[in-house]
């Protein structure tokens, strides 16, 4: 069992957990992820590592409550435990001799973006960051990102904070004036990453994305996470999750992410129905 | 006295009924069946059958004990060399192993050794497994990576000798392919749990959620965690795809994914269990091995109306066990033989709608000794299916080999070992099972685990 040592609500339905897993904390690097399972008969879900503390022996994960499992996870409290926690999985990212980086994060995608930006900052790299969310309440890690970025732009879809619009608007404005970046790092919903890549391709700036397809084992065994990158099939769990965004077939990835849409809906409805019944008795 | 050639059949669930449930197909011998079958044994002076057993079960002696109704002694006799008898009794291809060498095989009626092994193992599980006395500790540590058949066997043997054994398993449950791959109806998970637990009772510790190569490396286990030897039994976990168009459409699975969802994650109980699976009305499983049969039979039980096996050679060349092919046929799996997929067709929104195949004919034998299948030009046709499962084999999982310094592997990924000792080129590091041979059988992996345990003992004894 793996104990939750800290719980923090970052926004409506967006939660942060520190989970006690000393060996994972010791090995974790930016760009890696874990797979967890709450209990017997639960599903295995991948979550990117948002931070880690080898001294305390904890790994930080941030997630948005969207389906049955993430909603159930969100109900766990400090001191509670989850059954399984596997990691660190995936290939860590490396930045060699970078001078300037443009970081773009959308929604809970800011969570996996943060450790990368933090590492770059520690390496003395100049980082300009753009983060966005649906509204000001859903915006996460603003202070943390500001602390490790040389410049930080904030966007909200509804204009409740910062630029009224998408991260891609700001990205375009920046690139229009200045394309002198070693790399753009973009992490967020697939649709956001797709449009970021469209823009950066036009401005010829190398772009790294971090993909989050459906996974089971996370060790290369099932192939459920396969994505097409540059006309080659890759397994996001062992070959990624970071890839050259200009080569990723995002449409295929989004289609594959939606395979179990109906089942996910059913599971959620059932879970909520059951909960409702519980209150009656 | 005349030789009794009436090999006792084992009762099985009716094909029509079992095609709709995940309960075990083969029901096992009754006590009467077992005793009668055991009595047929000629008790050869030189038991040839034992030559066919990779884990050296003392077959003649245990069969004699069954004939004498001394079942407690019979299981003890088996467990002297085999810690996983209930598993072996179910999934070993005995027709290729012990039973092949039985002298009665010449008369077409070998002793049903596997069924007898299963009978006594089940007998013991039902009445309560006797906990063996813990061995005197030798004060030396061995790490076993992977809790599949190779790892469990090596762990059991080493624990019995008194080593401090730790098994590292990446999944949340021990058993490896026995848990994620082989379906419930062929090998109930309760059996695997009990036999893995038996290995724990022998003194081995099982740590789940430990993905070696990531959380710890082999070098760290030895240098920083005090393990004197390591056995790598991480299996052939990487699924192969054909490389034909359409393989990333929604509705195409690797057999590994299809079986893992069904078996390990219990998708057949969705929504009671949280992991879903897509089955559709019509399923094509590509391949001719046991894994293909397992996937096809799972698909049927998950509710598909029509399930095809698509295989490029003829039935004679199928690598699956005869018994499994027969089971599949009885249950209504449709065999499309001498048929090879050329592409998978999708709907506009990216879901599988069919699989285009070409008919094949057999030419001259190839390097495997089997006749090479050759496409018949212009014979393409489409099978309307909404799910495709690729069961065309797996390759060794590179996670451990890639992260272990200077460990030598073949170009195809298998770890190179000395065949007698399973020793790798690295001192104190041994390997066995599918990670060495590529995808093979449970019993061969167990045999390798056993050899490695013996060699590790020799190595550590003198260290």
mmCIF file of C-alpha atoms in Angstrom, chain A residues 63-235:
data_model
loop_
_atom_site.group_PDB
_atom_site.id
_atom_site.type_symbol
_atom_site.label_atom_id
_atom_site.label_comp_id
_atom_site.label_asym_id
_atom_site.label_seq_id
_atom_site.Cartn_x
_atom_site.Cartn_y
_atom_site.Cartn_z
ATOM 1 C CA UNK A 63 -4.856 14.978 -11.705
ATOM 2 C CA UNK A 64 -8.173 16.239 -12.884
ATOM 3 C CA UNK A 65 -11.300 14.372 -11.878
ATOM 4 C CA UNK A 66 -12.830 13.319 -15.167
ATOM 5 C CA UNK A 67 -13.761 9.661 -14.964
ATOM 6 C CA UNK A 68 -14.718 7.073 -12.395
ATOM 7 C CA UNK A 69 -11.170 6.330 -11.270
ATOM 8 C CA UNK A 70 -9.942 9.929 -10.968
ATOM 9 C CA UNK A 71 -13.117 10.897 -9.116
ATOM 10 C CA UNK A 72 -12.656 8.005 -6.719
ATOM 11 C CA UNK A 73 -9.020 8.951 -6.270
ATOM 12 C CA UNK A 74 -10.040 12.533 -5.500
ATOM 13 C CA UNK A 75 -12.100 11.313 -2.563
ATOM 14 C CA UNK A 76 -9.051 9.842 -0.870
ATOM 15 C CA UNK A 77 -7.658 11.875 1.997
ATOM 16 C CA UNK A 78 -4.310 12.421 3.629
ATOM 17 C CA UNK A 79 -3.395 9.283 5.494
ATOM 18 C CA UNK A 80 -5.364 7.023 3.127
ATOM 19 C CA UNK A 81 -3.514 4.552 0.936
ATOM 20 C CA UNK A 82 -3.779 3.259 -2.584
ATOM 21 C CA UNK A 83 -3.055 -0.335 -3.541
ATOM 22 C CA UNK A 84 -0.497 0.035 -6.303
ATOM 23 C CA UNK A 85 1.995 2.610 -7.489
ATOM 24 C CA UNK A 86 4.488 1.685 -10.184
ATOM 25 C CA UNK A 87 7.310 3.768 -11.529
ATOM 26 C CA UNK A 88 9.206 5.733 -12.531
ATOM 27 C CA UNK A 89 8.181 4.814 -16.077
ATOM 28 C CA UNK A 90 9.053 6.257 -19.466
ATOM 29 C CA UNK A 91 12.182 7.920 -20.737
ATOM 30 C CA UNK A 92 13.322 10.983 -18.762
ATOM 31 C CA UNK A 93 13.765 14.138 -20.802
ATOM 32 C CA UNK A 94 17.212 15.581 -21.343
ATOM 33 C CA UNK A 95 18.125 19.096 -22.335
ATOM 34 C CA UNK A 96 21.628 19.409 -23.641
ATOM 35 C CA UNK A 97 23.228 22.820 -23.942
ATOM 36 C CA UNK A 98 19.930 24.675 -24.187
ATOM 37 C CA UNK A 99 19.934 28.431 -23.792
ATOM 38 C CA UNK A 100 16.336 29.461 -24.351
ATOM 39 C CA UNK A 101 13.154 27.438 -24.118
ATOM 40 C CA UNK A 102 9.509 28.290 -24.590
ATOM 41 C CA UNK A 103 7.233 26.220 -22.365
ATOM 42 C CA UNK A 104 3.521 25.861 -23.064
ATOM 43 C CA UNK A 105 1.146 24.154 -20.649
ATOM 44 C CA UNK A 106 -2.607 23.711 -20.778
ATOM 45 C CA UNK A 107 -4.944 22.470 -18.040
ATOM 46 C CA UNK A 108 -3.388 19.765 -15.866
ATOM 47 C CA UNK A 109 -0.639 19.557 -18.494
ATOM 48 C CA UNK A 110 1.051 22.296 -16.489
ATOM 49 C CA UNK A 111 1.751 19.640 -13.836
ATOM 50 C CA UNK A 112 4.195 17.560 -15.923
ATOM 51 C CA UNK A 113 5.550 20.754 -17.499
ATOM 52 C CA UNK A 114 6.595 22.163 -14.150
ATOM 53 C CA UNK A 115 9.443 19.714 -13.265
ATOM 54 C CA UNK A 116 10.940 20.206 -16.727
ATOM 55 C CA UNK A 117 10.878 23.979 -16.459
ATOM 56 C CA UNK A 118 12.255 23.737 -12.950
ATOM 57 C CA UNK A 119 15.148 21.610 -14.183
ATOM 58 C CA UNK A 120 15.858 24.006 -17.058
ATOM 59 C CA UNK A 121 15.773 26.932 -14.677
ATOM 60 C CA UNK A 122 18.239 25.168 -12.379
ATOM 61 C CA UNK A 123 20.496 24.598 -15.391
ATOM 62 C CA UNK A 124 20.463 28.333 -16.019
ATOM 63 C CA UNK A 125 18.352 28.142 -19.157
ATOM 64 C CA UNK A 126 16.128 31.116 -19.955
ATOM 65 C CA UNK A 127 12.514 29.946 -19.959
ATOM 66 C CA UNK A 128 9.482 31.815 -21.173
ATOM 67 C CA UNK A 129 6.309 30.049 -20.088
ATOM 68 C CA UNK A 130 2.720 30.238 -21.236
ATOM 69 C CA UNK A 131 0.115 28.496 -19.118
ATOM 70 C CA UNK A 132 -3.599 28.310 -19.697
ATOM 71 C CA UNK A 133 -6.832 26.886 -18.344
ATOM 72 C CA UNK A 134 -10.572 27.113 -18.874
ATOM 73 C CA UNK A 135 -10.892 29.776 -16.183
ATOM 74 C CA UNK A 136 -8.927 31.309 -13.305
ATOM 75 C CA UNK A 137 -10.050 28.636 -10.824
ATOM 76 C CA UNK A 138 -8.777 25.839 -13.028
ATOM 77 C CA UNK A 139 -5.388 27.438 -13.481
ATOM 78 C CA UNK A 140 -2.741 25.457 -11.592
ATOM 79 C CA UNK A 141 0.820 25.987 -10.383
ATOM 80 C CA UNK A 142 0.884 29.654 -11.383
ATOM 81 C CA UNK A 143 3.176 30.707 -8.536
ATOM 82 C CA UNK A 144 5.408 27.679 -8.943
ATOM 83 C CA UNK A 145 5.762 28.297 -12.658
ATOM 84 C CA UNK A 146 6.432 31.988 -12.121
ATOM 85 C CA UNK A 147 9.224 31.113 -9.690
ATOM 86 C CA UNK A 148 11.103 29.070 -12.305
ATOM 87 C CA UNK A 149 10.280 31.074 -15.450
ATOM 88 C CA UNK A 150 11.946 34.235 -16.706
ATOM 89 C CA UNK A 151 8.635 35.387 -18.101
ATOM 90 C CA UNK A 152 5.185 33.913 -17.507
ATOM 91 C CA UNK A 153 2.079 34.481 -19.600
ATOM 92 C CA UNK A 154 -1.309 33.387 -18.329
ATOM 93 C CA UNK A 155 -4.334 32.667 -20.500
ATOM 94 C CA UNK A 156 -7.893 31.644 -19.729
ATOM 95 C CA UNK A 157 -10.548 30.551 -22.197
ATOM 96 C CA UNK A 158 -13.136 32.805 -20.538
ATOM 97 C CA UNK A 159 -10.841 35.747 -19.875
ATOM 98 C CA UNK A 160 -11.216 35.522 -16.102
ATOM 99 C CA UNK A 161 -7.462 35.897 -15.784
ATOM 100 C CA UNK A 162 -4.679 37.004 -18.098
ATOM 101 C CA UNK A 163 -5.083 36.806 -21.835
ATOM 102 C CA UNK A 164 -8.647 36.043 -22.926
ATOM 103 C CA UNK A 165 -8.122 33.086 -25.231
ATOM 104 C CA UNK A 166 -5.884 30.124 -25.893
ATOM 105 C CA UNK A 167 -2.214 29.541 -25.169
ATOM 106 C CA UNK A 168 -1.730 29.257 -28.920
ATOM 107 C CA UNK A 169 -2.666 32.942 -29.348
ATOM 108 C CA UNK A 170 0.160 34.038 -27.049
ATOM 109 C CA UNK A 171 2.508 31.497 -28.577
ATOM 110 C CA UNK A 172 1.890 32.971 -31.998
ATOM 111 C CA UNK A 173 2.436 36.520 -30.776
ATOM 112 C CA UNK A 174 5.762 35.553 -29.222
ATOM 113 C CA UNK A 175 6.984 33.573 -32.208
ATOM 114 C CA UNK A 176 5.969 36.386 -34.535
ATOM 115 C CA UNK A 177 8.595 38.580 -32.880
ATOM 116 C CA UNK A 178 11.130 36.044 -31.761
ATOM 117 C CA UNK A 179 11.869 32.463 -32.831
ATOM 118 C CA UNK A 180 15.236 32.156 -31.163
ATOM 119 C CA UNK A 181 14.342 29.173 -28.970
ATOM 120 C CA UNK A 182 16.182 25.869 -28.757
ATOM 121 C CA UNK A 183 12.881 24.171 -28.214
ATOM 122 C CA UNK A 184 9.222 24.600 -27.449
ATOM 123 C CA UNK A 185 7.880 22.191 -24.834
ATOM 124 C CA UNK A 186 4.136 21.728 -25.051
ATOM 125 C CA UNK A 187 2.100 19.641 -22.629
ATOM 126 C CA UNK A 188 -1.637 19.664 -22.335
ATOM 127 C CA UNK A 189 -4.754 18.259 -23.984
ATOM 128 C CA UNK A 190 -4.005 16.517 -27.293
ATOM 129 C CA UNK A 191 -5.901 19.171 -29.204
ATOM 130 C CA UNK A 192 -3.781 21.914 -27.669
ATOM 131 C CA UNK A 193 -0.547 20.096 -28.481
ATOM 132 C CA UNK A 194 -1.750 19.550 -32.022
ATOM 133 C CA UNK A 195 -2.325 23.271 -32.587
ATOM 134 C CA UNK A 196 0.853 24.291 -30.819
ATOM 135 C CA UNK A 197 2.745 22.014 -33.193
ATOM 136 C CA UNK A 198 0.960 23.451 -36.203
ATOM 137 C CA UNK A 199 2.161 26.908 -35.229
ATOM 138 C CA UNK A 200 5.708 25.971 -34.242
ATOM 139 C CA UNK A 201 6.100 23.999 -37.436
ATOM 140 C CA UNK A 202 5.243 27.110 -39.419
ATOM 141 C CA UNK A 203 7.881 29.044 -37.470
ATOM 142 C CA UNK A 204 10.312 26.117 -37.693
ATOM 143 C CA UNK A 205 10.902 25.769 -33.958
ATOM 144 C CA UNK A 206 11.601 22.252 -32.696
ATOM 145 C CA UNK A 207 8.825 21.126 -30.382
ATOM 146 C CA UNK A 208 8.615 18.460 -27.744
ATOM 147 C CA UNK A 209 5.267 17.117 -26.601
ATOM 148 C CA UNK A 210 4.377 14.648 -23.874
ATOM 149 C CA UNK A 211 1.663 12.175 -24.803
ATOM 150 C CA UNK A 212 -0.912 10.548 -22.586
ATOM 151 C CA UNK A 213 -2.554 7.685 -24.469
ATOM 152 C CA UNK A 214 -4.414 4.788 -22.839
ATOM 153 C CA UNK A 215 -2.053 2.369 -21.065
ATOM 154 C CA UNK A 216 -2.277 -0.756 -18.958
ATOM 155 C CA UNK A 217 1.112 -2.018 -17.867
ATOM 156 C CA UNK A 218 3.393 0.895 -18.742
ATOM 157 C CA UNK A 219 6.307 -1.445 -19.471
ATOM 158 C CA UNK A 220 5.908 -2.057 -23.199
ATOM 159 C CA UNK A 221 3.829 -5.151 -22.828
ATOM 160 C CA UNK A 222 0.364 -4.365 -24.109
ATOM 161 C CA UNK A 223 0.939 -1.927 -26.946
ATOM 162 C CA UNK A 224 -2.310 -0.121 -26.123
ATOM 163 C CA UNK A 225 -0.419 3.181 -26.031
ATOM 164 C CA UNK A 226 0.912 2.943 -29.557
ATOM 165 C CA UNK A 227 1.182 6.200 -31.428
ATOM 166 C CA UNK A 228 2.399 7.029 -34.894
ATOM 167 C CA UNK A 229 5.479 9.226 -34.828
ATOM 168 C CA UNK A 230 7.052 10.021 -38.174
ATOM 169 C CA UNK A 231 5.214 7.119 -39.845
ATOM 170 C CA UNK A 232 6.581 4.698 -37.288
ATOM 171 C CA UNK A 233 4.589 3.018 -34.533
ATOM 172 C CA UNK A 234 5.974 3.839 -31.095
ATOM 173 C CA UNK A 235 4.882 2.759 -27.627
#
